[in-house]
Coordinates of C-alpha atoms and ligand atoms in Angstrom, one line a residue:
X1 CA 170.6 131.9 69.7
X2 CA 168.5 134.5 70.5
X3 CA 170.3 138.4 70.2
X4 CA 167.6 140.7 71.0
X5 CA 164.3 141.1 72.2
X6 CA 162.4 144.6 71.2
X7 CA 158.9 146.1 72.0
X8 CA 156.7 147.9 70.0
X9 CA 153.6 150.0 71.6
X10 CA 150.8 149.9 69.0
X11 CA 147.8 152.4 69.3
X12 CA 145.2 152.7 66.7
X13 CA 142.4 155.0 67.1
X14 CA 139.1 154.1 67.0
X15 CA 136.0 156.2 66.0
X16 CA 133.4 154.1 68.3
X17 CA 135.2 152.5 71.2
X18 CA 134.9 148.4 71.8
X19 CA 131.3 147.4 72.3
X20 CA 130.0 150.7 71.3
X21 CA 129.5 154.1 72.0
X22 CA 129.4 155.6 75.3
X23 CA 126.0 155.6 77.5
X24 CA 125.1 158.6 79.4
X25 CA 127.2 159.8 81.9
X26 CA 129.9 157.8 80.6
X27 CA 133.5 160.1 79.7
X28 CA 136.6 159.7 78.5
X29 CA 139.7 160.6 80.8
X30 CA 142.9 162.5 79.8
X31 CA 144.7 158.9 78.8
X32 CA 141.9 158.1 76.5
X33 CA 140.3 155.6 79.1
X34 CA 136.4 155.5 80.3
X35 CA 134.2 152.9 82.9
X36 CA 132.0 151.3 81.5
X37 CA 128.5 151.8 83.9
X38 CA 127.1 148.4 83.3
X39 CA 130.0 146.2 84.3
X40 CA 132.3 149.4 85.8
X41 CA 135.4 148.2 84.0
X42 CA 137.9 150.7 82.5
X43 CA 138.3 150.3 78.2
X44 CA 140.7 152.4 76.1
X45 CA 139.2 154.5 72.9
X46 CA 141.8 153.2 70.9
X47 CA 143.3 149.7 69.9
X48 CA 146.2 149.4 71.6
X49 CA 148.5 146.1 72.3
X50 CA 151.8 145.8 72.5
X51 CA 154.2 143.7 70.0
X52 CA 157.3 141.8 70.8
X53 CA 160.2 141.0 68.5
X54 CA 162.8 138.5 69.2
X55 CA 165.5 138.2 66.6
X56 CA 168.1 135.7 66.3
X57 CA 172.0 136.2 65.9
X58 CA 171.7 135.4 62.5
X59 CA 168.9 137.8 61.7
X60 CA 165.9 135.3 62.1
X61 CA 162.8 136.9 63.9
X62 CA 159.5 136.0 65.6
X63 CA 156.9 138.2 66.4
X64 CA 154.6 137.7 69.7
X65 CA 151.7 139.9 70.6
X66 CA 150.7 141.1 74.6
X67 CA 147.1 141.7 76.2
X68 CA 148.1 145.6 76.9
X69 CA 144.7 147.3 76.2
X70 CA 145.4 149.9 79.3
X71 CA 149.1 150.7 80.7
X72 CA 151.1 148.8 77.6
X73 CA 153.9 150.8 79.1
X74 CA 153.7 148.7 81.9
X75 CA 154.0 145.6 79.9
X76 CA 156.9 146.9 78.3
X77 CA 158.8 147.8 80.6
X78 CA 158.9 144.2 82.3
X79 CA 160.3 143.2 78.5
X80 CA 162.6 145.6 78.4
X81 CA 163.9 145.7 81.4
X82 CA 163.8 141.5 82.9
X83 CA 162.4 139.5 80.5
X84 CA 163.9 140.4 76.9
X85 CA 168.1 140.4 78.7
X86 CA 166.7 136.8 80.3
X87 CA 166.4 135.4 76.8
X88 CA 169.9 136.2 75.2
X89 CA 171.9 133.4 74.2
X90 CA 168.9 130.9 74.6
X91 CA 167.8 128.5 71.9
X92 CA 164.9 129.8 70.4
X93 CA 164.0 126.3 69.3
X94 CA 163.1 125.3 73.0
X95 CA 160.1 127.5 73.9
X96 CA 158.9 125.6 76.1
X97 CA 162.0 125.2 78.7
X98 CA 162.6 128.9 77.8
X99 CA 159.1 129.9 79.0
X100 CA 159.1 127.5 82.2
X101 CA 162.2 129.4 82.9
X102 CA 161.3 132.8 82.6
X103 CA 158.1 132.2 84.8
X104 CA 160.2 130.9 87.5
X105 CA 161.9 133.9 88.0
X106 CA 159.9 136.1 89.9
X107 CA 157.8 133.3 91.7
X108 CA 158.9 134.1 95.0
X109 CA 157.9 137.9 95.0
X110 CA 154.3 136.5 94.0
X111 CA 154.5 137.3 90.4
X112 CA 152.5 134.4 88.3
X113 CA 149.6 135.9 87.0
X114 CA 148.6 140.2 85.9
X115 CA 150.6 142.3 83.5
X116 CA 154.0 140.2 84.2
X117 CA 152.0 137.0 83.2
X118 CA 151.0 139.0 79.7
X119 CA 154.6 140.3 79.2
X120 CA 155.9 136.3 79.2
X121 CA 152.6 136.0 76.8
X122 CA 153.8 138.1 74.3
X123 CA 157.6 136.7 74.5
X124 CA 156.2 133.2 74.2
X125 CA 154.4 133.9 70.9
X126 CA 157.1 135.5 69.8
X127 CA 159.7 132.2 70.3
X128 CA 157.0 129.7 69.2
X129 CA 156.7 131.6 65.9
X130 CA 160.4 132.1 65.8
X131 CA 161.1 128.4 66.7
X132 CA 158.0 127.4 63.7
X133 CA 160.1 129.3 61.1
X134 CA 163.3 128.0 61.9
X135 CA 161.7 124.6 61.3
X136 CA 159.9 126.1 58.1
X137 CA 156.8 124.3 59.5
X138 CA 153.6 126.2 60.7
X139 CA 153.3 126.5 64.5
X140 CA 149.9 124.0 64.5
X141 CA 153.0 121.4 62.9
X142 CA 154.7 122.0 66.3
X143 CA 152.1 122.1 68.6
X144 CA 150.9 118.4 67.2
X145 CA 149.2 118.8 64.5
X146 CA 146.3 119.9 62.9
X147 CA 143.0 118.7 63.9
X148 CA 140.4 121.7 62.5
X149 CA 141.0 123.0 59.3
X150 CA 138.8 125.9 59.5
X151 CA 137.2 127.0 62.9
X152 CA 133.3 127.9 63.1
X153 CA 133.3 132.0 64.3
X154 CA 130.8 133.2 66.7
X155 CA 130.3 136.9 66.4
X156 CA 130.4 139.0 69.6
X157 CA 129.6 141.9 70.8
X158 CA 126.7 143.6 68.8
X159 CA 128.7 147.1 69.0
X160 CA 125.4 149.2 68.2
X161 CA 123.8 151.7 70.4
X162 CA 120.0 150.4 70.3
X163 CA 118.6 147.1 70.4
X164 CA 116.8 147.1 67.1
X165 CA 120.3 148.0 65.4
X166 CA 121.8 145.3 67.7
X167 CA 119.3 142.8 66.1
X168 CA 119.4 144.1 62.5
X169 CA 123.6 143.9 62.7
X170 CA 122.9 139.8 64.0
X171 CA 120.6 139.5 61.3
X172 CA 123.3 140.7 58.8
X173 CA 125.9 138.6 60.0
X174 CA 123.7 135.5 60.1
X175 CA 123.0 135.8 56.2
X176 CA 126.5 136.2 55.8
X177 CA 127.1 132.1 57.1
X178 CA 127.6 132.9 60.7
X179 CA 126.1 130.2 63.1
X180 CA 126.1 131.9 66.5
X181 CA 126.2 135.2 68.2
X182 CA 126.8 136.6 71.3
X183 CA 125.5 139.8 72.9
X184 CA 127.1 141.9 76.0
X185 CA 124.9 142.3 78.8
X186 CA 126.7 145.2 80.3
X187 CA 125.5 147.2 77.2
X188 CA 122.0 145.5 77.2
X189 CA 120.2 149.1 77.1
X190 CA 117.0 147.3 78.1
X191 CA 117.9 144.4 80.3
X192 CA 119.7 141.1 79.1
X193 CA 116.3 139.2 78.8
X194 CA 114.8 141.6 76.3
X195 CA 118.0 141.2 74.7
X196 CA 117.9 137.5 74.3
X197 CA 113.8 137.7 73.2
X198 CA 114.5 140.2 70.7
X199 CA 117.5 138.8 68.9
X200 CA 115.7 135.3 69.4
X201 CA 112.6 136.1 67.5
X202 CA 114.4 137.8 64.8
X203 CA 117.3 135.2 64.4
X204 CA 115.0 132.2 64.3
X205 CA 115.8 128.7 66.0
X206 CA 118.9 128.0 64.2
X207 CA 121.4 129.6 65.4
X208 CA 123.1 129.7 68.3
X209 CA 123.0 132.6 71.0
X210 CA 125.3 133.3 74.0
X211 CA 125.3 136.2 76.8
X212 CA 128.4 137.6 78.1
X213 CA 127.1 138.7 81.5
X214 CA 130.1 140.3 82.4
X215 CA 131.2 138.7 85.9
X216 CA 128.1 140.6 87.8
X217 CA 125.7 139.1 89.8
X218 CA 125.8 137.0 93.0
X219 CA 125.2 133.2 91.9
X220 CA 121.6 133.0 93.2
X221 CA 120.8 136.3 91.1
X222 CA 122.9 134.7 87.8
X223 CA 121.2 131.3 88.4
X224 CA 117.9 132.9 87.9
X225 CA 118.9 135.2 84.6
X226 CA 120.5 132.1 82.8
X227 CA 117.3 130.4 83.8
X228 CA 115.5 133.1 82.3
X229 CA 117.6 133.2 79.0
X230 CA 117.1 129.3 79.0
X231 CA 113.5 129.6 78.3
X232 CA 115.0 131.7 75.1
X233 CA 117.6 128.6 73.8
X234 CA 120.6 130.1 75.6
X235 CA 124.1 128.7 74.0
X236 CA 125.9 129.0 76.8
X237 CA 126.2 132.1 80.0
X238 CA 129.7 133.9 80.1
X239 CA 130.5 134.8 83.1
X240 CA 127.9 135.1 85.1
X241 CA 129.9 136.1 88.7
X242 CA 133.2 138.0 89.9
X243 CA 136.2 136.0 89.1
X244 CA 136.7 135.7 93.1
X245 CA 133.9 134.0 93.3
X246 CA 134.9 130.4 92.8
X247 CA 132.0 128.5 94.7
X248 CA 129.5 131.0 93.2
X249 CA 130.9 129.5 89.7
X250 CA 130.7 126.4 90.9
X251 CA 127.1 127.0 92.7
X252 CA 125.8 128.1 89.2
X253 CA 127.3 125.6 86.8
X254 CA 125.6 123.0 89.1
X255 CA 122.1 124.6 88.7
X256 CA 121.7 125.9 85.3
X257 CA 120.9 124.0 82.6
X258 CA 122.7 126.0 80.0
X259 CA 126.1 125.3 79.3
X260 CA 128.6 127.6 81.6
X261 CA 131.5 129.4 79.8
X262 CA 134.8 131.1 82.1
X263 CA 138.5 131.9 81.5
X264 CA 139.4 134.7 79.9
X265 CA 140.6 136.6 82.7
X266 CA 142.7 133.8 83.8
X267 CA 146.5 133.4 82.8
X268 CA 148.0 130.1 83.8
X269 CA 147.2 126.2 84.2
X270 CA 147.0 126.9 87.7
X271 CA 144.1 129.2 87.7
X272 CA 142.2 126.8 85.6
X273 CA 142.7 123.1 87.5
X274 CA 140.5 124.0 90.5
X275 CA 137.6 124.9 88.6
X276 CA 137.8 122.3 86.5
X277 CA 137.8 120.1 89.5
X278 CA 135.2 121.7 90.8
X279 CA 133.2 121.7 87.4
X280 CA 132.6 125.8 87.7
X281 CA 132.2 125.3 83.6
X282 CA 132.0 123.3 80.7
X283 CA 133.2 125.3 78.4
X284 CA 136.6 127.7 78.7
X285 CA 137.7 130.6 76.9
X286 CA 141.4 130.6 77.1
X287 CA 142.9 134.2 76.0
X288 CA 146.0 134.0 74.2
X289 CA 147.6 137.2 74.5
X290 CA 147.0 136.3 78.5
X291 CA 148.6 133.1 78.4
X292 CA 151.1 132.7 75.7
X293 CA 150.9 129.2 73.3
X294 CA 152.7 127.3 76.0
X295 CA 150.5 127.8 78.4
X296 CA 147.2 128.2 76.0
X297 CA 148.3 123.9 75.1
X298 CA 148.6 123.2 78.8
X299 CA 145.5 124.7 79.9
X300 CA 143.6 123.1 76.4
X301 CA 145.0 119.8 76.7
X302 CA 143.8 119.9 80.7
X303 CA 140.7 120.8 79.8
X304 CA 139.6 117.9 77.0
X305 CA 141.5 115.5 80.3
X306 CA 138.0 116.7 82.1
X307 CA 135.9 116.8 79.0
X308 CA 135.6 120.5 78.8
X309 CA 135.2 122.1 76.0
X310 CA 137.2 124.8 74.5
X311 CA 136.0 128.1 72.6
X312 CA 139.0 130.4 72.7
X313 CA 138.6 134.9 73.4
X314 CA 139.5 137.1 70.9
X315 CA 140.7 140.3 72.6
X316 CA 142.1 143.9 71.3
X317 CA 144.9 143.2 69.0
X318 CA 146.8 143.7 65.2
X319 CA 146.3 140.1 65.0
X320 CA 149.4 138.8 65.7
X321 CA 148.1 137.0 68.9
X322 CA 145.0 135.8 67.1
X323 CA 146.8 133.5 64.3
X324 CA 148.6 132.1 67.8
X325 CA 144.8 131.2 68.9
X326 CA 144.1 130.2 65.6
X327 CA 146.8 127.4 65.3
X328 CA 146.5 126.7 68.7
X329 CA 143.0 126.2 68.5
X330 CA 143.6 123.9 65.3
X331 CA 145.5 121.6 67.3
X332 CA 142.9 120.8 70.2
X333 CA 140.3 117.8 69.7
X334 CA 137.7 119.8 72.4
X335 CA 137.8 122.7 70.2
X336 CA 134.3 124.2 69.0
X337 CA 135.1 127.4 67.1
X338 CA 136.6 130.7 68.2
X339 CA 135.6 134.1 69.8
X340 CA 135.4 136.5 66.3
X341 CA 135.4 140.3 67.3
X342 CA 134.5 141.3 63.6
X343 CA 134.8 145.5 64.9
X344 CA 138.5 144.3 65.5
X345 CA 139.6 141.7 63.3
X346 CA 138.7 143.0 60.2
X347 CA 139.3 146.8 60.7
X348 CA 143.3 145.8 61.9
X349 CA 143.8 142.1 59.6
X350 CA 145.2 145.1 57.1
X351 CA 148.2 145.4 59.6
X352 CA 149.2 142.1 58.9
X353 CA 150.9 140.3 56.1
X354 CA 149.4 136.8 55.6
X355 CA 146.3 134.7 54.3
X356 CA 144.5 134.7 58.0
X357 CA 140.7 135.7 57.2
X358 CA 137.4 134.8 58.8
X359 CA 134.6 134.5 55.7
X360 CA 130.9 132.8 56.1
X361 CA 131.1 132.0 59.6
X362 CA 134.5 130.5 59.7
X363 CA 138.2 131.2 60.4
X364 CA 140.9 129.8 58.1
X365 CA 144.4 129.3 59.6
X366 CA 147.3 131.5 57.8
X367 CA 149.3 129.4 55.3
X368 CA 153.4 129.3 55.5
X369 CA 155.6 129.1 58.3
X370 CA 155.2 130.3 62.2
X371 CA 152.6 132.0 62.8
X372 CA 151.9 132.7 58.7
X373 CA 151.3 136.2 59.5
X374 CA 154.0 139.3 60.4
X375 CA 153.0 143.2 60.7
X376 CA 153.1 144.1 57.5
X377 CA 153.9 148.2 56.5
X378 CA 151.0 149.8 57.4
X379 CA 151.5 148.8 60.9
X380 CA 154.2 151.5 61.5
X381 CA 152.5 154.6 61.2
X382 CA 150.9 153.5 64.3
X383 CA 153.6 151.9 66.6
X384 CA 156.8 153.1 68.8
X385 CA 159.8 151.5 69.8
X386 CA 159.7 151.1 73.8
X387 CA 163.1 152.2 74.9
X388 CA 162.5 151.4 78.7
Ligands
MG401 MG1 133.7 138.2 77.8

């Protein structure tokens, strides 16, 4: 039975924030914060998530990892204060019912998606690990078995401040075994189509290329850009209009013909099974430490039911919610490799105790039971209790 459920803010400092130093005119705030110009979205300077522990009454504990890159306090207080107290005296060994629970609580004040659906996230890893050790199997066991051993890594992001550095880093991590990049076009200096020219000549035809364009353009504008990257072997447009914007997604996913990639802004099932009607995409980029492993399965097995395929995001973490992707990931037929955020990933996999790793181009799932990873001691020079 489940005896307590704690939360832990984690903020690492970072000397060059996500996706690279600040452009002109860009500055950072008195919480650490800044907009980006090129897609005017708010990023921290730090790594910061938030991690959840749920220990048993006989001293058995899961760990769980939110999406709390700005406002974690907010996300911990709707632990601390609802959803943690909700889960004591519940078997740990049924996530599932535990988590179908939990959402139904606040459905009628209009709460199913934003920071309440990440704080269920978190919770959700957290009992699905739990549950995984108290079986001594690892989660993938649980979830139905493994079906990828490894999982090909696309790299993402290009975190450099010019273009010719941007191309020299993808050149570096393409003689290092990885298959496929992907480059921001919000920090595209000289236009996404320069971008995609540049690294294109200097990559060679072999490996794959993708453009996160950063949910900006109307869909007759995007329909013409991904035309324009097309010319250039485009792996697939990220997207390429506001999240609103469901017939623009579905207006552009009908014209282009490059492969259309959407979902990791989106939290549930729910926010999924229209566009997928509505083929807005063929490829989705579920976000674990949005959606929880509960709700990552529903929304994967969904997608392979329309013969979507399924390359999950890799967000600001310790990496707690990334071995959840990982053996989620593992367990889906549709699934073509993984989201790898090397400026993340490999500066924080130190946190964590475990065998996960990302070599030549590929992930390998952590070994043992659960999730096969924990925070290991490091972790705790940069983490505080949330008392609420
Ligand atoms: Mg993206």
């Amino acid at each position: 039975m489940i005896a307590a459920v704690e939360t832990y803010v984690v903020v690492v400092p970072r000397d060059v924030p996500y996706l690279g130093p600040l452009r002109e005119g860009e500055t950072v705030n008195s919480r650490g914060y800044f907009i980006r110009r090129g897609n005017r979205s708010v990023y921290p300077t730090t790594d910061t998530s938030l991690l959840v522990k749920v220990t048993t009454a006989s001293g058995a504990v899961g760990w769980g990892e939110c999406y709390a890159i700005v406002a974690p306090g907010a996300v911990a207080e709707i632990l601390t204060d609802l959803l943690g107290p909700l889960c004591i005296g519940r078997d740990p060994r049924d996530p599932v019912p535990l988590h179908e629970d939990l959402y139904d609580t606040m459905r009628v004040r209009g709460f199913f998606g934003g920071y309440f659906v990440d704080a269920l996230a978190g919770l959700d890893i957290a009992v699905w690990d739990l549950a995984a050790r108290l079986a001594g199997l690892p989660l993938h066991r649980l979830l139905g078995g493994r079906r990828h051993a490894t999982l090909p890594a696309y790299v993402s992001g290009l975190p450099k401040p010019t273009l010719a550095e941007r191309v020299a880093f993808a050149t570096e991590w393409a003689a290092r075994g990885f298959g496929a990049v992907k480059f921001a076009a919000a920090v595209a200096d000289e236009g996404a189509e320069a971008e995609m020219a540049t690294l294109r000549g200097a990559l060679g035809p072999d490996i794959r290329i993708a453009c996160d364009m950063h949910w900006k353009h109307t869909a007759l504008a995007a329909t013409r850009l991904i035309d324009r990257l097309h010319a250039h072997d485009l792996w697939f447009a990220e997207a390429p209009v506001a999240p609103e914007d469901m017939e623009g997604q579905r207006e552009v996913a009908a014209k282009a013909r490059t492969s259309i990639a959407l979902g990791e802004e989106w939290r549930t099932a729910f926010e999924y099974r229209p566009r997928l009607v509505a083929r807005c995409m063929d490829v989705i980029q579920p976000e674990m430490a949005h959606t929880g492993v509960t709700e990552f399965m529903k929304i994967g097995r969904m997608a392979e039911a329309f013969h979507c395929r399924i390359i999950p995001h890799a967000s600001i973490g310790i990496g707690i919610f990334q071995a959840a992707s990982l053996h989620a990931s593992a367990a889906l037929q549709n699934c073509d490799g993984h989201e790898y955020q090397h400026s993340i990933f490999d500066r924080n996999l130190h946190f964590v105790e475990g065998g996960m790793r990302c070599e030549a181009g590929f992930y390998h799932l952590p070994e043992g039971p659960g999730l096969g990873v924990a925070p290991g001691a490091e972790m705790w020079r940069f983490a505080r209790r949330h008392e609420g």
